[in-house]
Short mmCIF file of C-alpha atoms in Angstrom, two decimals:
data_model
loop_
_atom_site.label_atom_id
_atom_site.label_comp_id
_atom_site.label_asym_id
_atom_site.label_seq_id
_atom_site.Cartn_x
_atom_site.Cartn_y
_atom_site.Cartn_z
CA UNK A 1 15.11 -1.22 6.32
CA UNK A 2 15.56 -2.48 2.85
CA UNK A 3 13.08 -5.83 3.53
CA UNK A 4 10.43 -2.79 5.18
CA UNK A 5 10.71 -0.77 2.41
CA UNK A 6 10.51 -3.97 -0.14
CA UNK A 7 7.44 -5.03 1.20
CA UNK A 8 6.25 -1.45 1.62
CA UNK A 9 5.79 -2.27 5.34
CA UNK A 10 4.83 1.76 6.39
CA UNK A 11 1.76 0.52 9.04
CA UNK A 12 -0.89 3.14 9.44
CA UNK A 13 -0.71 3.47 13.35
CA UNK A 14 -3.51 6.62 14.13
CA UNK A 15 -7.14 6.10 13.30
CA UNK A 16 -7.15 9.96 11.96
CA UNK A 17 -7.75 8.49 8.21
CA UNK A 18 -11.37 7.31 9.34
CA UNK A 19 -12.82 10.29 8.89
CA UNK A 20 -16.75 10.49 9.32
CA UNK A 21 -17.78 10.51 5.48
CA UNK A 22 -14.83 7.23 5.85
CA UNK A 23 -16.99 5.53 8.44
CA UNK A 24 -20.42 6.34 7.31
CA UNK A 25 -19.13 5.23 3.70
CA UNK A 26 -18.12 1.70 5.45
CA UNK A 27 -21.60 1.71 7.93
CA UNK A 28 -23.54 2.07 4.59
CA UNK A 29 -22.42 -0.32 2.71
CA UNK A 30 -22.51 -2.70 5.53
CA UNK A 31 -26.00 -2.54 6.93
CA UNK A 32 -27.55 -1.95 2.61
CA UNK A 33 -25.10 -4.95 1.56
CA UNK A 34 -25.60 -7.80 4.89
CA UNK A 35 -21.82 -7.54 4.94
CA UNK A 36 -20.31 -9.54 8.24
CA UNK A 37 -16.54 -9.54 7.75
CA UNK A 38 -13.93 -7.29 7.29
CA UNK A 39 -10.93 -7.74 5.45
CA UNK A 40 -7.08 -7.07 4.58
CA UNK A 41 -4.96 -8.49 2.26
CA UNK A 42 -2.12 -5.73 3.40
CA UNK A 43 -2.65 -6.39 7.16
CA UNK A 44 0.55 -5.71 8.76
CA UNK A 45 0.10 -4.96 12.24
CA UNK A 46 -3.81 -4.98 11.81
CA UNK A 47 -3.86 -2.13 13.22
CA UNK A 48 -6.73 -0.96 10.18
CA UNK A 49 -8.95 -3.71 11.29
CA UNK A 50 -8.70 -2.69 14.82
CA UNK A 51 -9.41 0.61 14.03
CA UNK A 52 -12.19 0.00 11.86
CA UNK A 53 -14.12 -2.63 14.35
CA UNK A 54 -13.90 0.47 17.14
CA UNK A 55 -16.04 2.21 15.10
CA UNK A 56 -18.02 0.02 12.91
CA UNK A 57 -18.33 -3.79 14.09
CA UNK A 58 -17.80 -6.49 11.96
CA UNK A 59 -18.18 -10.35 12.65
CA UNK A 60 -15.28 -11.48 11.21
CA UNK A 61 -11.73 -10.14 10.14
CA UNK A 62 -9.97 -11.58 7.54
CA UNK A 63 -5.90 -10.90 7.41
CA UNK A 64 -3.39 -12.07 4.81
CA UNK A 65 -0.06 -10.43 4.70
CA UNK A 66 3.84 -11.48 3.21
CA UNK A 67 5.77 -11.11 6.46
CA UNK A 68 6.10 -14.78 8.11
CA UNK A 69 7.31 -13.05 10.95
CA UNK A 70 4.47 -11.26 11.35
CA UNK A 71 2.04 -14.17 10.13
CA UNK A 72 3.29 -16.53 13.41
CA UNK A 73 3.41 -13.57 15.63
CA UNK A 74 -0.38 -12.49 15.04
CA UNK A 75 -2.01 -15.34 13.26
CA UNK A 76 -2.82 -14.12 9.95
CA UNK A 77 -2.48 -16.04 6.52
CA UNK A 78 -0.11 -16.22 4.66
CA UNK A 79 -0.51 -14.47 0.93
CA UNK A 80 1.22 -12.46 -1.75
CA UNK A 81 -1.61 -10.09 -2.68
CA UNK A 82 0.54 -8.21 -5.43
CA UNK A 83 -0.05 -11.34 -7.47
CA UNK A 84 -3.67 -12.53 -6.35
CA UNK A 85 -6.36 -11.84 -3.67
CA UNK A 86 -9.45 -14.32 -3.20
CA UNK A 87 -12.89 -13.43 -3.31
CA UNK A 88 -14.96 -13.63 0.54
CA UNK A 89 -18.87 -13.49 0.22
CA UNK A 90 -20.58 -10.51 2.73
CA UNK A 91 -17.10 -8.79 3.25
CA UNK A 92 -15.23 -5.30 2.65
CA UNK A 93 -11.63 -5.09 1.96
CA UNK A 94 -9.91 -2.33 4.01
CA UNK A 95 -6.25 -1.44 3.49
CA UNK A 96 -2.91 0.49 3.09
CA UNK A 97 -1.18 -1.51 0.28
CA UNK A 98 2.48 -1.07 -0.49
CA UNK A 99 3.89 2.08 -2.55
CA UNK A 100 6.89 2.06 -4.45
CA UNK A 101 7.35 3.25 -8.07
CA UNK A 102 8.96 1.08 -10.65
CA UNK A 103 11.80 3.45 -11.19
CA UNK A 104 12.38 4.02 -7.44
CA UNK A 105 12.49 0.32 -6.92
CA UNK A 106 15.38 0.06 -9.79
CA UNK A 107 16.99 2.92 -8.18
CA UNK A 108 16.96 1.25 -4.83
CA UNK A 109 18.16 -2.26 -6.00
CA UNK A 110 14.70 -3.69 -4.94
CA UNK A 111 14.15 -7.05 -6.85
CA UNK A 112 10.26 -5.87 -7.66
CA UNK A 113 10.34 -7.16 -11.34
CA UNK A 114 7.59 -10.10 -10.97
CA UNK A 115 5.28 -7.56 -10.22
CA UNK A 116 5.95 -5.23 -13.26
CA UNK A 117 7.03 -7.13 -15.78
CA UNK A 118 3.22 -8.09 -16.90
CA UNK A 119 1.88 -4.88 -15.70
CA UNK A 120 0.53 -1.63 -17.09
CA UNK A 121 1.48 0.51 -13.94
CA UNK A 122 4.28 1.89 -12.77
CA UNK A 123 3.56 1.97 -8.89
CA UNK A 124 2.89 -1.30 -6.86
CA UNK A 125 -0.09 0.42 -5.26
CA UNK A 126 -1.87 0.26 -8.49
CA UNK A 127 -1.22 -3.35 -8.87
CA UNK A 128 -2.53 -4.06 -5.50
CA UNK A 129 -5.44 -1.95 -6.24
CA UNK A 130 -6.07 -4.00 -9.31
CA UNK A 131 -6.14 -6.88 -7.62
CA UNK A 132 -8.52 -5.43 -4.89
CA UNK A 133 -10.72 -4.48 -6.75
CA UNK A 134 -10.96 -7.92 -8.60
CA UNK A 135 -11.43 -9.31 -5.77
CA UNK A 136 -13.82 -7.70 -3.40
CA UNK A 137 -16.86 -5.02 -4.45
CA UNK A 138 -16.58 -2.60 -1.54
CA UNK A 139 -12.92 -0.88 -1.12
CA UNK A 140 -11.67 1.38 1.51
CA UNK A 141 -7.96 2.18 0.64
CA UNK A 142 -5.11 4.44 1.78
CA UNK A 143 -3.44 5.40 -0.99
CA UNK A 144 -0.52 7.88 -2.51
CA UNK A 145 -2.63 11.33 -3.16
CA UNK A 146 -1.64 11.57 -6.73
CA UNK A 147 -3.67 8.84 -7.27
CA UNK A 148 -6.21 12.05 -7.79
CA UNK A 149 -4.57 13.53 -10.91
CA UNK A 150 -3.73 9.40 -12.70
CA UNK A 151 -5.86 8.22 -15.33
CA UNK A 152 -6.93 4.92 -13.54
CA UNK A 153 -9.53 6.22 -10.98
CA UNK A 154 -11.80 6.93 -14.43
CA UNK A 155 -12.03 3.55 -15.26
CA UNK A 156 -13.29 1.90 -11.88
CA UNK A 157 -15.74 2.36 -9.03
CA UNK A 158 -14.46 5.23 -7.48
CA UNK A 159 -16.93 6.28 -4.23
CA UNK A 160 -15.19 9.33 -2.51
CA UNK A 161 -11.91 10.50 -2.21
CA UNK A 162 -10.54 12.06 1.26
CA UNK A 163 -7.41 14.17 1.07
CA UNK A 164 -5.41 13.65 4.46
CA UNK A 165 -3.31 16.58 5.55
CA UNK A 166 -2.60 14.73 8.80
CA UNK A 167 -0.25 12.08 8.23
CA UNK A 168 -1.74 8.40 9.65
CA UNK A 169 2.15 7.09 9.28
CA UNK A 170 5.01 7.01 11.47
CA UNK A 171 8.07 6.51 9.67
CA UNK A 172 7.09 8.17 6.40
CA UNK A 173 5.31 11.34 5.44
CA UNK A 174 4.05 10.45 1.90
CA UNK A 175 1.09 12.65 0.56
CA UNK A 176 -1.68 9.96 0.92
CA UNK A 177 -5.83 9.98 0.64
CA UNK A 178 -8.68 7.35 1.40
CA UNK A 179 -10.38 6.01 -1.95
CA UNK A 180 -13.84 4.54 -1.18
CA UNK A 181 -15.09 2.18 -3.99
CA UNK A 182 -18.06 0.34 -4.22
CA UNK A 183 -20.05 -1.64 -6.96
CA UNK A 184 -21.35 0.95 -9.08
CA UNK A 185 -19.23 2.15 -12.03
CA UNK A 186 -20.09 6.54 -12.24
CA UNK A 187 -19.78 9.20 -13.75
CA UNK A 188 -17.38 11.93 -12.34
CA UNK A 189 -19.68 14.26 -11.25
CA UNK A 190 -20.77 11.44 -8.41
CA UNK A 191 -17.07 11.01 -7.64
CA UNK A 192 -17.06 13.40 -3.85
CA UNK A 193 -13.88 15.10 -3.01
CA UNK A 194 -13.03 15.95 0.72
CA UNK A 195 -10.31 17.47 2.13
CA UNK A 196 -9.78 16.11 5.57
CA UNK A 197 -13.80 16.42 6.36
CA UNK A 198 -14.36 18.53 4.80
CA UNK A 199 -16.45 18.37 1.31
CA UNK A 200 -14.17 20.40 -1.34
CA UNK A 201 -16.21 19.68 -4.35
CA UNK A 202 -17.06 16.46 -7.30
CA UNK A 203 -14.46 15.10 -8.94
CA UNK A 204 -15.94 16.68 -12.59
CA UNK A 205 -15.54 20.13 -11.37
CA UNK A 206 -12.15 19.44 -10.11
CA UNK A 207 -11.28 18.49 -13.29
CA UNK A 208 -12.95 21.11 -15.13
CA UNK A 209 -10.56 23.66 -12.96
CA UNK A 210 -7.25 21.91 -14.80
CA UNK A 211 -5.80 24.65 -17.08
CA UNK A 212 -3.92 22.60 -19.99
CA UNK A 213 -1.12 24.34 -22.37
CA UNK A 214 -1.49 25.10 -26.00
CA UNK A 215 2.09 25.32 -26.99
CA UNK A 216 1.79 28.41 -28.85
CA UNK A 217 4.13 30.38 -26.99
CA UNK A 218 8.10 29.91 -26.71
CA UNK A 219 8.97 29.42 -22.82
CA UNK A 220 11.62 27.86 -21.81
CA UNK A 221 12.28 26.68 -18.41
CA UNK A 222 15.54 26.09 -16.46
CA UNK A 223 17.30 28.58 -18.67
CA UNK A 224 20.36 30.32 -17.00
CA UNK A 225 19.52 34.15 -19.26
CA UNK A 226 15.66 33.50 -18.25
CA UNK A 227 14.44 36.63 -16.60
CA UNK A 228 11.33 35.41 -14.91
CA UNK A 229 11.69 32.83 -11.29
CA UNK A 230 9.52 30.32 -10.47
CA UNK A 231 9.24 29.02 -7.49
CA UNK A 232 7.92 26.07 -7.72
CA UNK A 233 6.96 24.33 -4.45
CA UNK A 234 5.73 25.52 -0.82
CA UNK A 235 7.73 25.97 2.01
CA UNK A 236 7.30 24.72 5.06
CA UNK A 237 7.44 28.27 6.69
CA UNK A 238 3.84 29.06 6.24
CA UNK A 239 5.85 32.22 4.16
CA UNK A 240 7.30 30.83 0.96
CA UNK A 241 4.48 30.01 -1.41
CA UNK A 242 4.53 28.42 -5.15
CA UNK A 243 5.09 31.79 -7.12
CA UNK A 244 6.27 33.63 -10.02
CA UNK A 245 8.74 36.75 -9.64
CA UNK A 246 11.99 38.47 -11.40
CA UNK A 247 14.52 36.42 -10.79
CA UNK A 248 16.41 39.17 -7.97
CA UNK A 249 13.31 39.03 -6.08
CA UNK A 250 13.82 35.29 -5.46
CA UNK A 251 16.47 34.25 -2.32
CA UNK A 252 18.10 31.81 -4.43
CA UNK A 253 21.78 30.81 -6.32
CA UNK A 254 20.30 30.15 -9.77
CA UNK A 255 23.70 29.72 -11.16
CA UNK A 256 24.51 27.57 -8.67
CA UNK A 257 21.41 25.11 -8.58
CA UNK A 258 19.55 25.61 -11.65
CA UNK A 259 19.98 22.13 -13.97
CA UNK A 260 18.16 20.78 -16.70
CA UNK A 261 16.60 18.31 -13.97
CA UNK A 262 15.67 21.30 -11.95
CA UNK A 263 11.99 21.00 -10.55
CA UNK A 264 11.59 23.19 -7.36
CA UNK A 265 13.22 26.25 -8.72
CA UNK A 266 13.32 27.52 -12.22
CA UNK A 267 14.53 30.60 -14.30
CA UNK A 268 12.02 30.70 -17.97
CA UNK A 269 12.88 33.08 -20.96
CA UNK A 270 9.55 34.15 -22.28
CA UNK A 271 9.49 36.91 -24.44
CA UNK A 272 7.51 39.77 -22.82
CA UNK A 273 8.28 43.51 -23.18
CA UNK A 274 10.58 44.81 -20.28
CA UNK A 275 7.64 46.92 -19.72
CA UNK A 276 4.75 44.43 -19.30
CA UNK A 277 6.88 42.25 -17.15
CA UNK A 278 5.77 43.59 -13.73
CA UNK A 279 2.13 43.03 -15.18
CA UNK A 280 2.90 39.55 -16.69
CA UNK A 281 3.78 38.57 -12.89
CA UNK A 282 0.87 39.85 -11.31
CA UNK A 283 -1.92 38.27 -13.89
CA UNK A 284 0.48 34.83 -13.43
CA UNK A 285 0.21 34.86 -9.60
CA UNK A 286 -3.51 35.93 -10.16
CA UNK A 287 -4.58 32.57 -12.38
CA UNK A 288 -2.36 30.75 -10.28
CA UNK A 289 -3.97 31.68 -6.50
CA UNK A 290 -7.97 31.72 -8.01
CA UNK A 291 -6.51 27.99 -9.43
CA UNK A 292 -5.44 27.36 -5.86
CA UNK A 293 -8.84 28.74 -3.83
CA UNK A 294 -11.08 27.39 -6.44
CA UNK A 295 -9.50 23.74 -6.28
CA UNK A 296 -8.57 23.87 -2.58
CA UNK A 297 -5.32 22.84 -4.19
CA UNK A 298 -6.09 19.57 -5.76
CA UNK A 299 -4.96 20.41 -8.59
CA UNK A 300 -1.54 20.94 -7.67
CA UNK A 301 1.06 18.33 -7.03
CA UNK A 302 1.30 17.32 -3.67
CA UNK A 303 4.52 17.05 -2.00
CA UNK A 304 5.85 15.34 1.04
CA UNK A 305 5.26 17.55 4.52
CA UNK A 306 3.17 19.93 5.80
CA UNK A 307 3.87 23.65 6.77
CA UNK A 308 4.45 24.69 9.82
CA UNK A 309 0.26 25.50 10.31
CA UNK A 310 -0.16 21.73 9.07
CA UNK A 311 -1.34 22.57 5.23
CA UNK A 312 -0.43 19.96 2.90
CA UNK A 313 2.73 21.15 0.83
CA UNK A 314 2.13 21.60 -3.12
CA UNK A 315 4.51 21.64 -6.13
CA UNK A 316 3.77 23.13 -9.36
CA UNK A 317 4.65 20.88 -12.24
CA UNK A 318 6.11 22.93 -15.43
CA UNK A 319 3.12 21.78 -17.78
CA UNK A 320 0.64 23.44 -15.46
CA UNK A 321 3.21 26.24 -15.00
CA UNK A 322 3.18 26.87 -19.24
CA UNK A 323 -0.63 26.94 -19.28
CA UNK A 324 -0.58 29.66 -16.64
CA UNK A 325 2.02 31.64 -18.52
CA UNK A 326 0.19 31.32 -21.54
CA UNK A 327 -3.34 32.09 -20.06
CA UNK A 328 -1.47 35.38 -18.38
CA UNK A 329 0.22 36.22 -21.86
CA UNK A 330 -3.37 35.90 -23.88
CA UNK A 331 -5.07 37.58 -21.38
CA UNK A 332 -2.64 40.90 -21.47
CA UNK A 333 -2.51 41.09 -25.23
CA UNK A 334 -6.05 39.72 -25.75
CA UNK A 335 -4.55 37.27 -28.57
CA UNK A 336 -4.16 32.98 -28.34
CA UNK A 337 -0.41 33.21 -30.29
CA UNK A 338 2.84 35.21 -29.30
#
């Protein structure tokens, strides 16, 4: 287990992540480019490659991976893509690179250091992405979904992202999305946003949606004499949504949980009137939901899991959570300061 999750061996084993704006993306760029091989430096089981030639067919596949094992069982080459990946003329590189953030691979005693000891990122994936798209012009790659809200799909040739609420994996349900990239750098309102396949919006708007905090109110999360609950993440009940309440309204030992490392739950002292509480709940649930519908959750965190009904679960991080609180507070008293 510790060698699989070293060399982030999670193989995507159901086609569901070639969705049809996936495969027309690829058919595109194939018949407008002459490109005549197919290619990935992750390959695993190949079981991408496979999946892609079923639907799109490609002359030649290309596979480099880490695993000897799996190099003399299947034939591919042999090649440490976290540190390099060549350049093939007429190809497109299709993959589901390793994930494993720096501090989880300290944590875990993984011996990962090579890779981020020259590097700005703190998640392998974003090293092997680098090197992708060094090496190749047309991308197709599975990738952690919070690769939506990080700074480095601004700076690169970001296609189309596809949100996948249906997880591709078997052993691990990790949040994850296709990134198409070809060899046009763009602005963000050219970036397209689907959610399974369905088209949710550009990446611009999405943006645009964010609500960031000013600061100019005290709040103060995972405070024992807060009055007001959060919580924080979705259940997988299909019952249990991301919400704020009084604290006795929430099924939950706050004493008993509630740390300074606290995340899912949270009690917050914010000074509002006893009287304008009830209110102060209603216009925070309000922003929060219209945030939710408007953004078809994007916005939001996601977290590992589906409900019950198969939606993708969502946390709501406290820096989002503050500009909420403060957008509910200015809104009641019609003032930017407490």
């Amino acid at each position: 287990m510790k060698q699989k999750i070293e060399l982030g061996q999670f193989f995507t084993k159901a086609n569901i992540w070639l969705k049809p704006q996936v495969i027309n993306f690829i058919s595109d760029v194939k018949n407008s480019h002459c490109l005549n091989t197919i290619f990935d430096p992750f390959v695993g089981d190949g079981d991408l490659l496979n999946a892609v030639n079923e639907k799109v067919f490609f002359d030649n596949k290309i596979g480099f991976d880490i695993d000897k094992n799996l190099i003399q069982k299947l034939h591919w080459k042999y090649n440490n893509s976290l540190i390099n990946i060549p350049h093939f003329d007429n190809t497109i590189l299709v993959t589901n690179p390793p994930y494993i953030a720096k501090q989880s691979a300290t944590r875990k005693g993984l011996n990962l250091q090579q890779y981020f000891q020259n590097s700005i990122y703190d998640d392998v994936y974003l090293i092997a992405l680098d090197n992708c798209l060094k090496a190749q012009d047309f991308i197709v790659a599975i990738i952690p979904e919070s690769f939506i809200n990080s700074n480095y799909l601004q700076k690169h040739r970001l296609h189309s992202i596809t949100i996948l609420e249906e997880n591709p994996f078997v052993d691990t349900e990790n949040p994850v999305c296709v990134a198409c990239f070809d060899d046009k750098i763009k602005n963000l309102d050219s970036i397209k946003i689907y959610k399974n396949d369905i088209y949710i919006d550009n990446l611009h708007n999405i943006f645009n949606l964010k609500l960031s905090p000013s600061n100019n109110i005290e709040i103060n999360f995972n405070n024992l004499n807060g009055w007001l609950g959060l919580r924080a993440i979705d259940s997988s009940n299909d019952e249990n949504f991301i919400s704020f309440d009084f604290k006795e309204n929430i099924i939950y030992d706050w004493e008993k949980n509630i740390k300074e490392t606290s995340r899912h739950f949270s009690l917050i002292n914010i000074k509002i009137p006893f009287t304008d509480r009830k209110n102060f709940i209603i216009e925070c649930n309000n922003i929060l939901n219209n945030l939710r519908k408007k953004s078809a959750d994007v916005v939001l965190t996601p977290f590992k899991g589906n409900t019950k009904k198969g939606v993708r679960r969502r946390r709501l991080d406290f820096k989002l959570a503050r500009a909420i609180m403060e957008n509910a507070y200015n809104k009641i008293y019609n003032t930017n300061l407490i």
